[in-house]
């Protein structure tokens, strides 16, 4: 082999070795570069995991703190009844009012049966004004008082409101009632409604007026009807309504006076405060054995 050939071969071998070295260095560089993202991803995962753990711990601490700081709410209490007494039913109307509404009635009314007059009481008066051959004028008046006491489920006032609404509905739905009309009454307790209707009976045409009133936890029902019998003229319905509403106002005032309010009670102060504690006494039945409207129809 010539010297020139040997030199060219040595040059080629040297160039090949350099290329190999460059290729190996490039491969190592690429491998190192590829490893960097893997390390970064691993570091990021590790960091995220630690951060999440810290957030969960913080949330747990906050939740635990809120739970620990929240105190149990106080149990709701039922409002005690404002009124604890009823007046004598036969004494709620003045002599002047009785003379106007039932002029021929006995001086003392007929007291209704009750096992607890502090919770339920009533009184009625019947008047027949005989005008001989011209016929006669009949009047019947009844006052009913029902007081509700607070129990564990509801206040006395709430029970009275429910009973008041039911009374108004029952009166308007009286069997045989013709042309029923209802109207609100102002200045009579906390709520008051007059229900009027005509009632045809064998004795004659009756005009019925019922005023249902509520004052605090007491419901007052005044029934007043009139008729012209044996040929006498039918009484004026508007006049009967006015008389019934007057009687209702007096009855409500008597309830207030029996509980220390108004001139009759010797006190000019406002209504007594209503403590929020639950009264232990038992409330009366919410549905009396016979409604005032039914009694009016039977008595008439």
Coordinates of N, CA and C in Angstrom, one line a residue, residues 15 50 74 141 145 152 154 177 215 237 251 261 271 278 281 284 286 296 298:
X15 N -12.1 11.2 10.4 CA -13.3 11.9 10.2 C -14.5 11.1 10.7
X50 N -49.1 18.3 47.3 CA -48.8 18.9 48.6 C -49.8 20.1 48.8
X74 N -82.2 28.2 69.7 CA -83.2 28.0 70.8 C -84.5 27.5 70.3
X141 N -132.4 36.6 71.1 CA -131.0 37.1 71.2 C -130.2 36.1 72.0
X145 N -119.7 33.1 74.3 CA -118.3 33.5 74.6 C -117.5 32.2 74.6
X152 N -99.3 23.4 73.8 CA -98.0 23.1 73.2 C -97.9 23.3 71.7
X154 N -100.2 25.4 69.6 CA -100.5 26.7 69.1 C -100.9 27.7 70.2
X177 N -130.8 29.1 54.6 CA -130.5 30.5 54.6 C -130.7 31.1 53.2
X215 N -111.6 39.0 70.0 CA -110.7 40.0 70.7 C -109.7 39.1 71.4
X237 N -134.6 44.7 58.3 CA -133.3 44.0 58.5 C -132.2 44.9 58.9
X251 N -120.6 43.3 74.2 CA -120.1 42.1 74.7 C -118.5 42.0 74.6
X261 N -109.2 45.7 81.3 CA -109.0 46.8 80.3 C -110.3 47.6 80.2
X271 N -103.4 47.0 76.3 CA -103.6 45.6 76.5 C -102.4 45.0 77.2
X278 N -94.8 29.2 77.4 CA -96.0 28.4 77.1 C -96.8 28.2 78.3
X281 N -102.0 25.4 81.1 CA -103.4 25.0 81.2 C -103.9 24.5 79.9
X284 N -109.7 25.0 75.6 CA -111.0 24.4 75.4 C -111.1 23.8 74.0
X286 N -112.1 23.2 70.3 CA -112.2 24.2 69.3 C -113.5 24.1 68.6
X296 N -129.8 29.5 67.0 CA -130.7 30.5 66.6 C -131.8 30.0 65.8
X298 N -132.9 26.9 65.7 CA -133.8 26.0 66.5 C -134.7 26.8 67.4

